[in-house]
XYZ file of N, CA and C in Angstrom:
453
model
N 116.210 64.070 -50.957
C 117.386 64.858 -51.264
C 118.151 64.167 -52.380
N 118.484 64.952 -53.375
C 119.187 64.414 -54.529
C 120.696 64.513 -54.378
N 121.175 65.193 -53.367
C 122.607 65.327 -53.170
C 123.222 66.488 -53.925
N 122.405 67.469 -54.337
C 122.919 68.642 -55.029
C 123.465 69.606 -53.978
N 124.768 69.810 -53.974
C 125.392 70.712 -52.990
C 125.391 72.129 -53.542
N 125.053 73.076 -52.670
C 124.841 74.460 -53.090
C 125.550 75.422 -52.141
N 125.809 76.630 -52.648
C 126.395 77.686 -51.824
C 125.792 79.021 -52.245
N 125.751 79.937 -51.296
C 125.250 81.282 -51.560
C 126.023 82.239 -50.671
N 126.400 83.393 -51.224
C 127.171 84.382 -50.467
C 126.541 85.753 -50.606
N 126.558 86.505 -49.504
C 126.114 87.890 -49.548
C 126.838 88.696 -48.497
N 126.923 90.003 -48.729
C 127.531 90.940 -47.798
C 126.419 91.756 -47.156
N 126.337 91.685 -45.838
C 125.365 92.480 -45.069
C 126.134 93.668 -44.521
N 125.809 94.891 -44.988
C 126.636 96.043 -44.632
C 126.452 96.498 -43.192
N 125.239 96.732 -42.748
C 124.991 97.085 -41.346
C 123.722 96.366 -40.903
N 123.566 96.214 -39.615
C 122.409 95.494 -39.103
C 121.902 96.122 -37.826
N 120.597 96.051 -37.650
C 120.014 96.347 -36.358
C 119.770 95.011 -35.676
N 119.512 95.032 -34.395
C 119.273 93.776 -33.677
C 118.104 93.037 -34.310
N 118.237 91.740 -34.431
C 117.227 90.845 -34.993
C 117.044 90.965 -36.496
N 117.999 91.507 -37.225
C 117.942 91.519 -38.691
C 118.106 90.110 -39.237
N 117.302 89.768 -40.221
C 117.485 88.505 -40.939
C 118.462 88.772 -42.082
N 119.547 88.027 -42.117
C 120.554 88.211 -43.153
C 120.144 87.488 -44.424
N 119.613 86.283 -44.289
C 119.140 85.540 -45.444
C 118.183 84.458 -44.988
N 117.372 83.981 -45.937
C 116.437 82.905 -45.648
C 116.423 81.945 -46.832
N 116.386 80.647 -46.523
C 116.216 79.611 -47.545
C 114.794 79.092 -47.442
N 114.103 79.071 -48.573
C 112.776 78.453 -48.650
C 112.922 77.188 -49.476
N 112.709 76.055 -48.820
C 112.862 74.777 -49.500
C 111.615 74.451 -50.315
N 111.786 73.740 -51.441
C 110.614 73.323 -52.213
C 109.720 72.427 -51.365
N 108.419 72.435 -51.655
C 107.464 71.654 -50.872
C 107.784 70.171 -50.838
N 108.343 69.659 -51.898
C 108.547 68.213 -52.011
C 109.991 67.777 -51.801
N 110.816 68.608 -51.187
C 112.234 68.264 -51.098
C 112.846 68.720 -49.780
N 113.538 67.810 -49.130
C 114.270 68.131 -47.898
C 115.616 68.747 -48.237
N 116.230 69.351 -47.227
C 117.560 69.916 -47.402
C 118.391 69.697 -46.146
N 119.694 69.852 -46.304
C 120.626 69.743 -45.181
C 121.505 70.986 -45.147
N 121.557 71.662 -43.999
C 122.505 72.753 -43.814
C 123.818 72.148 -43.350
N 124.898 72.423 -44.081
C 126.209 71.877 -43.716
C 127.080 72.869 -42.951
N 127.110 74.141 -43.372
C 128.012 75.100 -42.718
C 127.624 76.529 -43.080
N 128.049 77.454 -42.221
C 127.897 78.884 -42.463
C 129.249 79.532 -42.187
N 129.769 80.255 -43.179
C 131.009 81.013 -42.998
C 130.650 82.469 -42.732
N 131.296 83.062 -41.736
C 131.077 84.463 -41.373
C 132.416 85.180 -41.426
N 132.482 86.270 -42.191
C 133.730 86.993 -42.368
C 133.492 88.490 -42.224
N 133.816 89.086 -41.065
C 133.656 90.538 -40.903
C 134.628 91.283 -41.820
N 134.230 92.456 -42.241
C 135.090 93.280 -43.092
C 135.255 94.650 -42.455
N 136.503 95.074 -42.259
C 136.780 96.398 -41.721
C 136.451 96.563 -40.252
N 136.575 95.509 -39.475
C 136.232 95.581 -38.051
C 137.283 96.350 -37.262
N 136.860 96.934 -36.152
C 137.778 97.623 -35.247
C 137.835 96.845 -33.937
N 138.890 97.049 -33.175
C 139.113 96.266 -31.956
C 138.064 96.512 -30.883
N 137.432 97.670 -30.885
C 136.472 97.999 -29.823
C 135.097 97.352 -30.019
N 134.866 96.714 -31.150
C 133.557 96.125 -31.423
C 133.412 94.810 -30.663
N 132.285 94.639 -29.998
C 132.016 93.416 -29.228
C 131.695 92.245 -30.165
N 131.851 91.009 -29.671
C 131.475 89.855 -30.491
C 130.009 89.937 -30.924
N 129.737 89.393 -32.104
C 128.396 89.405 -32.679
C 127.736 88.055 -32.470
N 126.446 88.058 -32.167
C 125.700 86.811 -31.958
C 124.772 86.580 -33.150
N 124.675 85.307 -33.564
C 123.847 84.911 -34.695
C 122.957 83.749 -34.287
N 121.855 83.558 -35.013
C 120.972 82.410 -34.798
C 120.607 81.813 -36.149
N 120.692 80.490 -36.263
C 120.167 79.749 -37.422
C 118.874 79.125 -36.928
N 117.752 79.461 -37.565
C 116.456 79.102 -37.006
C 115.429 78.848 -38.095
N 114.421 78.071 -37.719
C 113.251 77.905 -38.569
C 112.443 79.195 -38.459
N 111.939 79.706 -39.598
C 111.268 80.997 -39.598
C 109.926 80.930 -40.312
N 109.093 81.916 -39.995
C 107.876 82.154 -40.768
C 108.299 82.848 -42.061
N 107.393 82.921 -43.007
C 107.697 83.590 -44.260
C 107.447 85.084 -44.120
N 108.397 85.913 -44.531
C 108.211 87.360 -44.521
C 107.398 87.792 -45.740
N 107.168 89.087 -45.877
C 106.437 89.585 -47.042
C 107.295 90.571 -47.820
N 107.125 90.575 -49.123
C 107.867 91.501 -49.976
C 109.323 91.132 -50.113
N 109.642 89.825 -50.068
C 111.032 89.388 -50.131
C 111.640 89.501 -51.515
N 112.947 89.776 -51.561
C 113.708 89.861 -52.802
C 114.356 88.511 -53.086
N 113.913 87.827 -54.132
C 114.442 86.516 -54.504
C 115.820 86.693 -55.127
N 116.833 86.174 -54.447
C 118.212 86.287 -54.927
C 118.758 84.917 -55.305
N 117.881 83.987 -55.672
C 118.287 82.615 -55.959
C 119.251 82.510 -57.135
N 119.203 83.458 -58.056
C 120.079 83.396 -59.224
C 121.550 83.462 -58.840
N 121.850 84.005 -57.664
C 123.242 84.107 -57.227
C 123.739 82.861 -56.500
N 122.865 81.881 -56.280
C 123.300 80.630 -55.654
C 124.099 79.824 -56.676
N 124.995 78.989 -56.171
C 125.822 78.188 -57.083
C 125.820 76.728 -56.683
N 125.977 75.862 -57.687
C 126.107 74.429 -57.447
C 127.575 74.113 -57.194
N 127.820 73.131 -56.347
C 129.187 72.700 -56.045
C 129.301 71.199 -56.299
N 130.055 70.749 -57.272
C 130.730 71.507 -58.325
C 129.716 71.979 -59.366
N 130.074 72.984 -60.161
C 129.114 73.582 -61.099
C 128.961 72.776 -62.393
N 128.586 71.521 -62.269
C 128.409 70.671 -63.443
C 127.023 70.048 -63.415
N 126.595 69.498 -64.535
C 125.293 68.847 -64.612
C 124.192 69.832 -64.951
N 123.038 69.276 -65.294
C 121.927 70.114 -65.743
C 120.914 70.422 -64.638
N 121.105 69.858 -63.443
C 120.145 70.115 -62.367
C 120.147 71.588 -61.985
N 118.987 72.072 -61.601
C 118.886 73.445 -61.134
C 118.626 73.476 -59.639
N 119.062 74.529 -58.987
C 118.794 74.712 -57.567
C 117.322 75.074 -57.417
N 116.615 74.320 -56.574
C 115.178 74.543 -56.411
C 114.849 75.420 -55.200
N 115.759 75.527 -54.252
C 115.511 76.369 -53.082
C 115.443 77.830 -53.510
N 114.648 78.604 -52.783
C 114.551 80.045 -53.023
C 115.325 80.741 -51.914
N 116.161 81.701 -52.279
C 116.953 82.461 -51.309
C 116.459 83.891 -51.269
N 116.136 84.357 -50.076
C 115.633 85.719 -49.873
C 116.653 86.463 -49.018
N 117.021 87.689 -49.444
C 118.016 88.425 -48.664
C 117.562 89.805 -48.200
N 116.468 90.311 -48.715
C 115.919 91.582 -48.226
C 114.396 91.518 -48.298
N 113.745 92.273 -47.446
C 112.278 92.289 -47.390
C 111.805 93.723 -47.504
N 110.886 93.974 -48.432
C 110.352 95.320 -48.627
C 109.329 95.672 -47.551
N 108.623 94.685 -47.044
C 107.550 94.967 -46.100
C 107.850 94.440 -44.708
N 107.781 93.119 -44.537
C 107.926 92.526 -43.209
C 108.974 91.424 -43.226
N 109.991 91.555 -42.361
C 110.978 90.483 -42.229
C 110.326 89.270 -41.578
N 110.844 88.075 -41.877
C 110.284 86.886 -41.245
C 110.583 86.848 -39.750
N 109.684 86.230 -39.015
C 109.846 86.046 -37.580
C 110.230 84.597 -37.307
N 110.896 84.332 -36.167
C 111.201 82.943 -35.827
C 109.914 82.146 -35.648
N 109.922 80.905 -36.120
C 108.791 80.018 -35.871
C 108.865 79.571 -34.415
N 107.749 79.313 -33.808
C 107.723 78.904 -32.396
C 108.053 77.426 -32.275
N 109.300 77.099 -32.501
C 109.712 75.699 -32.423
C 111.226 75.618 -32.272
N 111.706 74.456 -31.967
C 113.134 74.169 -31.951
C 113.448 73.399 -33.220
N 114.641 73.243 -33.660
C 115.858 73.727 -33.021
C 116.187 75.156 -33.435
N 116.911 75.801 -32.552
C 117.463 77.113 -32.834
C 118.913 77.048 -32.400
N 119.798 77.328 -33.305
C 121.222 77.269 -33.025
C 121.739 78.694 -32.909
N 122.470 78.987 -31.850
C 123.080 80.295 -31.694
C 124.588 80.126 -31.599
N 125.293 81.110 -32.136
C 126.754 81.082 -32.114
C 127.248 82.509 -32.244
N 128.515 82.728 -31.912
C 129.050 84.088 -31.937
C 130.284 84.169 -32.824
N 130.641 85.405 -33.126
C 131.787 85.690 -33.981
C 132.461 86.944 -33.462
N 133.770 86.873 -33.239
C 134.498 88.086 -32.899
C 134.740 88.856 -34.189
N 134.474 90.161 -34.220
C 134.566 90.925 -35.463
C 135.954 91.007 -36.081
N 136.992 90.568 -35.357
C 138.328 90.617 -35.949
C 138.742 89.275 -36.554
N 137.865 88.312 -36.570
C 138.233 87.018 -37.127
C 137.093 86.407 -37.905
N 137.428 85.488 -38.791
C 136.411 84.756 -39.554
C 136.070 83.470 -38.809
N 134.918 82.909 -39.140
C 134.508 81.668 -38.489
C 133.673 80.837 -39.447
N 133.915 79.536 -39.433
C 133.033 78.599 -40.110
C 132.275 77.857 -39.032
N 130.949 78.030 -39.011
C 130.108 77.356 -38.037
C 129.506 76.127 -38.681
N 129.669 74.995 -38.005
C 129.040 73.747 -38.433
C 128.142 73.279 -37.307
N 126.934 72.789 -37.629
C 126.046 72.322 -36.572
C 126.727 71.262 -35.712
N 126.626 71.364 -34.409
C 127.380 70.483 -33.508
C 127.001 69.010 -33.592
N 125.803 68.700 -34.032
C 125.370 67.298 -34.095
C 125.256 66.801 -35.530
N 125.923 67.460 -36.459
C 125.844 67.085 -37.865
C 124.903 68.022 -38.610
N 124.746 67.812 -39.922
C 123.918 68.720 -40.720
C 122.506 68.871 -40.166
N 121.948 70.081 -40.294
C 120.588 70.366 -39.844
C 119.627 69.914 -40.941
N 118.687 69.040 -40.590
C 117.667 68.584 -41.528
C 116.591 69.651 -41.646
N 116.365 70.104 -42.873
C 115.330 71.103 -43.147
C 114.283 70.404 -44.004
N 113.062 70.325 -43.518
C 111.998 69.603 -44.210
C 111.459 70.414 -45.389
N 110.886 69.704 -46.365
C 110.304 70.347 -47.534
C 109.262 71.380 -47.148
N 109.287 72.523 -47.810
C 108.321 73.582 -47.556
C 108.662 74.487 -46.384
N 109.743 74.192 -45.661
C 110.109 75.023 -44.510
C 110.969 76.204 -44.930
N 110.968 77.222 -44.081
C 111.818 78.404 -44.245
C 112.839 78.396 -43.111
N 114.113 78.488 -43.457
C 115.177 78.562 -42.460
C 116.000 79.809 -42.752
N 116.451 80.465 -41.693
C 117.187 81.696 -41.922
C 118.259 81.977 -40.896
N 119.148 82.887 -41.270
C 120.221 83.355 -40.404
C 119.866 84.749 -39.932
N 119.817 84.926 -38.611
C 119.460 86.197 -37.991
C 120.651 86.681 -37.170
N 120.966 87.977 -37.297
C 121.980 88.573 -36.423
C 121.237 89.142 -35.219
N 121.718 88.829 -34.032
C 121.006 89.197 -32.814
C 121.449 90.524 -32.230
N 122.522 91.098 -32.759
C 123.069 92.357 -32.240
C 123.034 93.437 -33.314
N 123.004 94.693 -32.893
C 123.184 95.807 -33.829
C 124.665 95.936 -34.134
N 124.997 96.247 -35.369
C 126.407 96.415 -35.718
C 126.542 97.315 -36.935
N 127.653 98.019 -37.001
C 128.001 98.766 -38.205
C 129.109 98.047 -38.960
N 129.536 96.900 -38.462
C 130.572 96.109 -39.112
C 129.951 95.288 -40.237
N 130.389 95.485 -41.481
C 129.890 94.636 -42.559
C 130.313 93.180 -42.332
N 129.407 92.260 -42.608
C 129.693 90.832 -42.438
C 129.361 90.112 -43.743
N 130.350 89.404 -44.284
C 130.135 88.562 -45.463
C 129.731 87.175 -44.967
N 128.642 86.659 -45.515
C 128.100 85.364 -45.105
C 128.088 84.434 -46.313
N 128.563 83.232 -46.124
C 128.499 82.204 -47.164
C 127.888 80.961 -46.517
N 126.844 80.443 -47.130
C 126.109 79.314 -46.574
C 126.227 78.115 -47.520
N 126.360 76.937 -46.920
C 126.493 75.696 -47.701
C 125.356 74.751 -47.304
N 124.592 74.294 -48.285
C 123.503 73.371 -48.012
C 123.373 72.370 -49.150
N 122.554 71.385 -48.915
C 122.331 70.319 -49.894
C 120.830 70.139 -50.055
N 120.423 69.933 -51.290
C 118.996 69.664 -51.531
C 118.848 68.418 -52.364
């Protein structure tokens, strides 16, 4: 890890249960650390139940849309480029959870924002692995997600 801090944000308008909101694919030769995930519902109503999310190691989906150009360096200085690939939609098959631990689950009430940080410190993501954020519930509430990681 070179210590390049990165962020990526996207708005997920609606979701069915088990939708993958985003996935990070780390370069084969480089580890990464997940530091935090911010979740911000938009236009929520009081009757909506809390939403459950999972941060998990995943298999690679097919037909993914590479949205890496929208990732940003923090601070935005220096000539280094972000090497991780960020996928936010899949034309064919969404990725499935890998049969392994760790899997972190957390919830969000739709009327409030939340910054989730791993309880035991940053999550180590090994080179070549795919990690993603999955929403476990169906919802019509748009959710803005911002993820912070280091490579």
